[in-house]
Amino acid sequence: MNNLKAVISLLKSDKTKERQQGITSLREVFARPNVIERLDENNDGRAWLVVFQAIFTTVVNERAAVIKNNASVAAAERRLKEAASAVRWLTENSVKYWTMKVGKALIKHILQTMVHGSQLLAPVALDYIKALRAVCSYTPHLEHLMADEQHWMRMLSLAFAILLDDDLKKDLTDEDFDMSEAEDNMLASSDEGSASKKRKMRDGAGKRFPRTGLQKTASPEQIEIIALIATLLQPTGANLVSSRHPRLPSAICRRLLRFFRHYPTETSAHLDAVGAVQAILGHVALNKREETITFGSELWNHLLQLWPTKSRPLKERILIVLKTLLPFINHTSSRLDRADAIGKLLRLLRMDHDARWGFEELSLEALRLEAVPERLRGAFIADTFRAGLNFTANQATAWVVLELASDAIKEVRCFSCV
Amino acid sequence: MSESAHSSDPGTSRPDGKRTKLENPVATLLQGLRRKDDRSRHLTLQKLLFLIDRHWMTIHLELQKEVIDTLLQLVTADDVMIQNWVFCCFAAIVFVDSTPSSDTSVNWDGIWSHAVRRTNVPLISRTACHSALMLLLSAKVPQIRVHAEIGAIIQDINVQGPPAPYDSVCAFLARCVEIAAHDTRLYRMHLDDKILSWFIESWSIASKVSRISTNVKQSHLDQYSLSDLLLLLERACGFDTGSSIHCQIHLPRHPLVDFIQGQIDYEVMREFILNSCFSNEEKKSGCRANEPERKLSQLSGELVQPDLRVRKVSAFLLKGIEGILADWHNNIDDNSRPSTDSIRHLLDVAVLAICYESLLLLNGISNNRRAVIAACKLISAVSARLRDWFWTPEELAVLLSSLSPLVLRDISVSEPGKWEAFVEPGPYTGVRSGEVKKKGPADDNNQSHNAITNGLQKIIWQSADVSGISSGARSLSS
Amino acid sequence: MVFRPEHALLAHNAKVQDALVVVVDTLKQILKQVFTNYDCRVAKRSSHMVEDDQDGFAPMRVSDSPADEMISQADNGGSIQTIFNVCIDFLVLSAALPSAAVGTNASNTLVDMLCACENTDLLLLALEPFLRHVQHRNHQLPLSDLDKLLVRIEEPLMSYRYANSDALHVTIIHLLEASMAGWLPTRPTSDISGKVYTLIKWFIESLRGGKLRSWRTRDTLGRFLEQYIRLDPSQRFLTDDDGIIMDGSETLDSLIPFLTKDEDMRVRFTAARAVASLFSSDYAHINDPMAVYTNLREQLCIDLSK
């Protein structure tokens, strides 16, 4: 414990040398799992708060040095980065040993520190986003976080702003969100244009997301942040259809759509982006019909464009989203050219026949052939065949593709009959 | 309107550069079947199969006939898998088709003769039997033809029978026995006897025992479950009371599986939201109505002596299990770990024997005590090893689920968490009681199934005298 | 049930007895093994993953639900559930079909085993098939066993880790629902009904206070309420000897209309059904049907699909 006290006073020191030493010894002390396990013997989180507060002090001091913009800014940035990485490291290793009392202090610190002016503070951004993910990926924390709507909402707002390079101060439910819709429409019609001009004004020296039509790779921060978004939208307790925030679902859907417009071709961020779509649909599909129809109609072609991906997990998620959306985009109030949209899907599925990286085909060995009694109806059970003893996850995928194809064929036939 | 919506969509791949004309996707499927590429044809046939299963009734009659004609041309294709998928399609069509059997515009006879001819072709037997069975259940083929050809197939079954007792093969043969029982000419041919001999020949109990000590990594289970074999045995032995045991099939754990489960759960609500209706669709099918009724025979009176057929099966099981036991003791030591599927096979054999012998009691027939003892010995020997060897959870799940017919009752009907649109009429609903009763035939059916399975399991467990188990449990806990 | 004398032939047979004893014994061992060892394996694997990520530049890609911290659940969860299903089916049946000679002590050991499982996640998985048997009356759950289960399952409810867990909430409601026939006739003064009552009250207050965030929990609660009103239409369980609602808290029937105004469609749907079923149960006939109707109509949700 003495050792730990020394570390803490080092971290809080106003001398850069000592603070750096503090970080090194912090990593040494907490490298031993039993230290992490036994730190908080009273189980009230206080011990953890002390440690975290100490390292937050270090970060705040280094951050001040960076922002002052002195001659040695490069060295200061490096020190800040080290401190932030230590925060993340400690968070990831200790996440199960403290409660949200500590978690909230951590989140508050991260949200405050990560933003400078109206932009991300580059040296800490990636580590801090990862630290947030570590907190939210532990289910109990996430469950407690959702009970406190304010933090959840702030994180989600910031995450979307980072993802889309929007004003970091704005909340998802802010009134003037119609702005971004107008922007969307401009983007959609004339790709970039005036929107990029506006961004240039906002982007400072440390601009990390070049926004030209050609640049279509996602930054590491964006890849992490979209994963965080998916995590935040996932739980059944996420309050996405609350009457207190009637605009929240469409605000989220619009932002996800903007992501797909900015990045029409596959990037490393797309797996979680489609995961986030899947998560939001889990909340809105049954609750917000009109929003789902609009969202689905606009998203449909983007998804189809991603379909030929070679990433199997991505393709499976797209499959889930397409299957969810098909009845919605096919609704009479959908603005989509339905026959064309579904026709395209069918052509893509047909092209999969020749693709080497298409899904596995359904195997007779994985099926049971029998006339299935009505009362046994359920998942992967048809009238005259059903999943059998050798039915694997790959076979399940093949099955769902065939369901999607046959439903699509039926819908196209309905149009051509009219 | 649609055009403007379309133009705002950025760069979706359009291989042909412009908007293609509306095409008839079913016609496109049928064209795809004329391609030379076999893999592509398999996939197209699979799509067709799902289309038939899910939406056959939305296809108009002319096109339905075109589909059937195209399939009839393909049924003689060289590629075995094409034939297999074609037969699956036929089975699905027969199942959903509701045209009366008097309507001769569809060539059901043609399908029947193709199917029947291939019931014994090694790689096609399964699907051929499947479509033949569907035709039998739907009564679309004239009885005279059916009787003649059933007689012919089974006459030769020992010379040229199906390669193995697959799921659909068992169901088909079981149905044949049932039909034969109602026709004097067929009855006199002793088809049941021939089928039992075939079963004993083709189901090689010991085939896998030699592989006991080989470690096959990929677990691959057979194309039948215990309930299939038991169904065949009980029909061929002419039991009044069937077992209806349930061999549960566990779906893999995967996000897609959860997703599809959710889609089914939410379907009622989705329909309501999108189409403002509660679809209470009940698929009509000629096949289900013909499912034979089974009576729970009276559990009273003396046990009768088993007849020749029954004794033959008991002896077969006994001999097989004794062979396995000898092999087991010679080959198994603490160091060798047999493959999952060979162990699974052993458990299946033992469980089958116990179920079969208990089924005899349920039908008032005295059973073969030695077979029961041997099966129990095997189960004890194997299950003692289940905890010694280190199995992964996946392997253990495969192994343990083979024991489940000993206890499993079908409780899948009332899984919690389903959303239903209608409340069942009750005493205060104001619906006449006769109507109320008509409303829930499915439930009644299910109850009787439950009762029978229950009876079988009671016998299994009573025969073991639970006092032994309980005292075992007590000694374990103390 | 008395079986025919012929069974004596088999009952005598020590070998048959032994076989099933061995099977049941094995399954118990397996159940215990999974309860104790499985957790370690999971823990080992996930700490391993954190180490991998230390270099910081290879983002850990979790292809399945990112919120699921028991990562290996994704590949093993299904198998573990199957193992539990078979084990519990066997143990329940071995207790449910006793011969005349023995009592039903075996069931106690099953509940004891469940309560001894320290890993709450696994306990919830194992309770699922068990509670299904209780619900279907395949298994008689004596009040003493219910008491043990309630004590065991209340404990994580107090902990940080599970306090807001919808999986735990859902299982507790299932437990209350499955065991309803057992606790309904008890008097409010008894220890067991005190426990049940406290839990129900906790759920009511959480629901009213908007603390049941997950629609799944609220949906399960809606199903519970429907079942409760069906079995106890006059809500006698909640009243003291003088017929007055205890603690001045509200009756459960008032929660059904409350749920018809829920924010999630799935809960509204369940609640709408529960409203309909009020009229086919004794509830509408113990109370004045017209009064019930008027009361419900005033609170009914106007648009089911919003």
Coordinates of N, CA and C in Angstrom, one line a residue, chain B residues 158-233:
Chain B
N158 N -35.3 -57.2 -49.7 CA -34.1 -57.8 -49.2 C -33.0 -57.9 -50.2
V159 N -33.4 -58.0 -51.5 CA -32.4 -58.0 -52.5 C -32.0 -56.6 -52.9
Q160 N -32.9 -55.7 -53.0 CA -32.7 -54.4 -53.5 C -33.4 -53.4 -52.7
G161 N -33.0 -53.2 -51.5 CA -33.8 -52.2 -50.7 C -33.0 -50.9 -50.5
P162 N -33.6 -50.0 -49.8 CA -32.9 -48.7 -49.5 C -31.7 -49.0 -48.8
P163 N -30.6 -48.2 -48.9 CA -29.3 -48.5 -48.3 C -29.3 -48.5 -46.8
A164 N -30.1 -47.7 -46.2 CA -30.1 -47.6 -44.8 C -31.4 -47.0 -44.3
P165 N -31.7 -47.2 -43.0 CA -33.0 -46.7 -42.4 C -32.9 -45.2 -42.1
Y166 N -32.9 -44.4 -43.2 CA -32.9 -43.0 -43.0 C -34.2 -42.5 -42.5
D167 N -34.3 -41.2 -42.1 CA -35.5 -40.7 -41.6 C -36.7 -41.0 -42.5
S168 N -36.6 -40.5 -43.7 CA -37.8 -40.6 -44.6 C -38.0 -42.0 -45.0
V169 N -36.9 -42.8 -45.1 CA -37.1 -44.2 -45.5 C -37.9 -45.0 -44.5
C170 N -37.6 -44.7 -43.2 CA -38.4 -45.4 -42.1 C -39.9 -45.0 -42.2
A171 N -40.1 -43.7 -42.4 CA -41.5 -43.2 -42.4 C -42.2 -43.8 -43.5
F172 N -41.6 -43.9 -44.7 CA -42.2 -44.4 -45.9 C -42.6 -45.9 -45.7
L173 N -41.6 -46.6 -45.2 CA -41.8 -48.1 -45.0 C -42.9 -48.3 -44.0
A174 N -42.9 -47.5 -42.9 CA -43.9 -47.6 -41.9 C -45.3 -47.4 -42.4
R175 N -45.4 -46.4 -43.3 CA -46.7 -46.2 -43.9 C -47.1 -47.3 -44.8
C176 N -46.1 -47.9 -45.5 CA -46.4 -49.0 -46.4 C -47.0 -50.2 -45.6
V177 N -46.4 -50.4 -44.4 CA -46.9 -51.5 -43.6 C -48.4 -51.2 -43.2
E178 N -48.6 -50.0 -42.9 CA -49.9 -49.6 -42.5 C -50.9 -49.9 -43.6
I179 N -50.6 -49.5 -44.8 CA -51.4 -49.7 -45.9 C -51.7 -51.1 -46.2
A180 N -50.6 -51.9 -46.1 CA -50.7 -53.3 -46.3 C -51.6 -54.0 -45.4
A181 N -51.6 -53.5 -44.1 CA -52.5 -54.1 -43.1 C -54.0 -54.0 -43.5
H182 N -54.3 -53.1 -44.4 CA -55.7 -52.9 -44.7 C -56.1 -53.6 -46.1
D183 N -55.1 -54.3 -46.6 CA -55.4 -54.9 -47.9 C -55.1 -56.4 -47.8
T184 N -56.0 -57.2 -48.1 CA -55.8 -58.7 -47.9 C -54.7 -59.2 -48.7
R185 N -54.6 -58.8 -50.0 CA -53.6 -59.4 -50.8 C -52.2 -59.0 -50.3
L186 N -52.0 -57.7 -50.0 CA -50.7 -57.3 -49.4 C -50.5 -57.9 -48.1
Y187 N -51.5 -58.1 -47.3 CA -51.3 -58.6 -46.0 C -50.8 -60.0 -46.0
R188 N -51.2 -60.8 -47.0 CA -50.8 -62.1 -47.2 C -49.3 -62.2 -47.6
M189 N -48.8 -61.1 -48.1 CA -47.4 -61.2 -48.6 C -46.4 -61.0 -47.5
H190 N -46.9 -60.7 -46.2 CA -46.1 -60.6 -45.1 C -45.0 -59.5 -45.3
L191 N -45.5 -58.3 -45.7 CA -44.5 -57.3 -45.9 C -43.8 -56.9 -44.7
D192 N -44.5 -56.9 -43.5 CA -43.9 -56.5 -42.3 C -42.6 -57.3 -42.0
D193 N -42.8 -58.6 -42.2 CA -41.7 -59.5 -42.0 C -40.5 -59.2 -42.9
K194 N -40.8 -58.9 -44.1 CA -39.7 -58.6 -45.1 C -39.0 -57.3 -44.7
I195 N -39.8 -56.3 -44.2 CA -39.2 -55.1 -43.8 C -38.3 -55.2 -42.6
L196 N -38.8 -56.1 -41.7 CA -37.9 -56.3 -40.5 C -36.6 -57.0 -40.9
S197 N -36.7 -57.9 -41.8 CA -35.5 -58.6 -42.2 C -34.5 -57.6 -42.9
W198 N -35.2 -56.7 -43.7 CA -34.3 -55.7 -44.3 C -33.7 -54.8 -43.3
F199 N -34.5 -54.4 -42.3 CA -33.9 -53.5 -41.3 C -32.8 -54.1 -40.6
I200 N -32.9 -55.4 -40.2 CA -31.8 -56.1 -39.5 C -30.6 -56.2 -40.4
E201 N -30.8 -56.4 -41.7 CA -29.7 -56.4 -42.6 C -29.0 -55.1 -42.8
S202 N -29.8 -54.0 -42.9 CA -29.2 -52.8 -43.3 C -28.8 -51.9 -42.2
W203 N -29.4 -52.1 -41.0 CA -28.9 -51.3 -39.9 C -27.9 -52.0 -39.2
S204 N -26.6 -51.7 -39.4 CA -25.6 -52.5 -38.8 C -25.2 -51.9 -37.5
I205 N -25.7 -52.5 -36.5 CA -25.4 -52.1 -35.1 C -23.9 -52.0 -34.9
A206 N -23.2 -53.0 -35.4 CA -21.8 -53.1 -35.0 C -20.9 -52.3 -35.9
S207 N -21.4 -51.7 -37.0 CA -20.6 -51.1 -38.0 C -19.6 -50.1 -37.4
K208 N -20.1 -49.4 -36.4 CA -19.3 -48.4 -35.9 C -18.4 -48.8 -34.8
V209 N -18.6 -50.0 -34.3 CA -17.9 -50.3 -33.1 C -16.4 -50.5 -33.4
S210 N -16.1 -50.9 -34.6 CA -14.7 -51.1 -34.9 C -14.0 -49.7 -34.9
R211 N -14.8 -48.7 -35.0 CA -14.2 -47.4 -35.0 C -14.1 -46.8 -33.6
I212 N -14.4 -47.6 -32.6 CA -14.5 -47.1 -31.3 C -13.2 -46.3 -30.9
S213 N -12.1 -46.8 -31.2 CA -10.9 -46.2 -30.7 C -10.3 -45.2 -31.7
T214 N -10.9 -45.1 -32.9 CA -10.4 -44.1 -33.8 C -11.0 -42.8 -33.4
N215 N -10.2 -41.7 -33.5 CA -10.7 -40.5 -33.1 C -11.1 -39.6 -34.3
V216 N -12.3 -39.7 -34.6 CA -12.8 -38.8 -35.7 C -13.1 -37.4 -35.2
K217 N -12.5 -36.5 -35.7 CA -12.6 -35.1 -35.1 C -14.0 -34.5 -35.4
Q218 N -14.3 -34.5 -36.6 CA -15.6 -33.9 -37.0 C -16.8 -34.8 -36.6
S219 N -17.6 -34.4 -35.7 CA -18.7 -35.2 -35.4 C -19.7 -35.2 -36.5
H220 N -20.1 -36.3 -37.0 CA -21.1 -36.3 -38.0 C -22.2 -37.4 -37.7
L221 N -23.4 -37.0 -37.5 CA -24.4 -37.9 -37.1 C -25.1 -38.4 -38.3
D222 N -25.8 -39.6 -38.0 CA -26.5 -40.2 -39.1 C -27.8 -39.5 -39.5
Q223 N -28.3 -39.9 -40.6 CA -29.5 -39.2 -41.2 C -30.8 -39.8 -40.6
Y224 N -30.7 -40.2 -39.4 CA -32.0 -40.7 -38.8 C -31.9 -40.4 -37.3
S225 N -33.0 -40.4 -36.7 CA -33.0 -40.3 -35.2 C -33.7 -41.5 -34.7
L226 N -33.6 -41.7 -33.4 CA -34.2 -42.9 -32.7 C -35.6 -43.0 -33.0
S227 N -36.3 -41.9 -33.1 CA -37.8 -41.9 -33.2 C -38.1 -42.6 -34.6
D228 N -37.2 -42.3 -35.6 CA -37.5 -42.9 -36.9 C -37.4 -44.5 -36.8
L229 N -36.4 -45.0 -36.2 CA -36.2 -46.4 -36.1 C -37.3 -47.0 -35.3
L230 N -37.7 -46.4 -34.2 CA -38.7 -46.9 -33.4 C -40.1 -46.9 -34.1
L231 N -40.3 -45.9 -34.9 CA -41.6 -45.8 -35.6 C -41.7 -47.0 -36.6
L232 N -40.5 -47.3 -37.3 CA -40.5 -48.4 -38.2 C -40.8 -49.7 -37.5
L233 N -40.1 -49.9 -36.3 CA -40.2 -51.2 -35.6 C -41.6 -51.3 -35.1

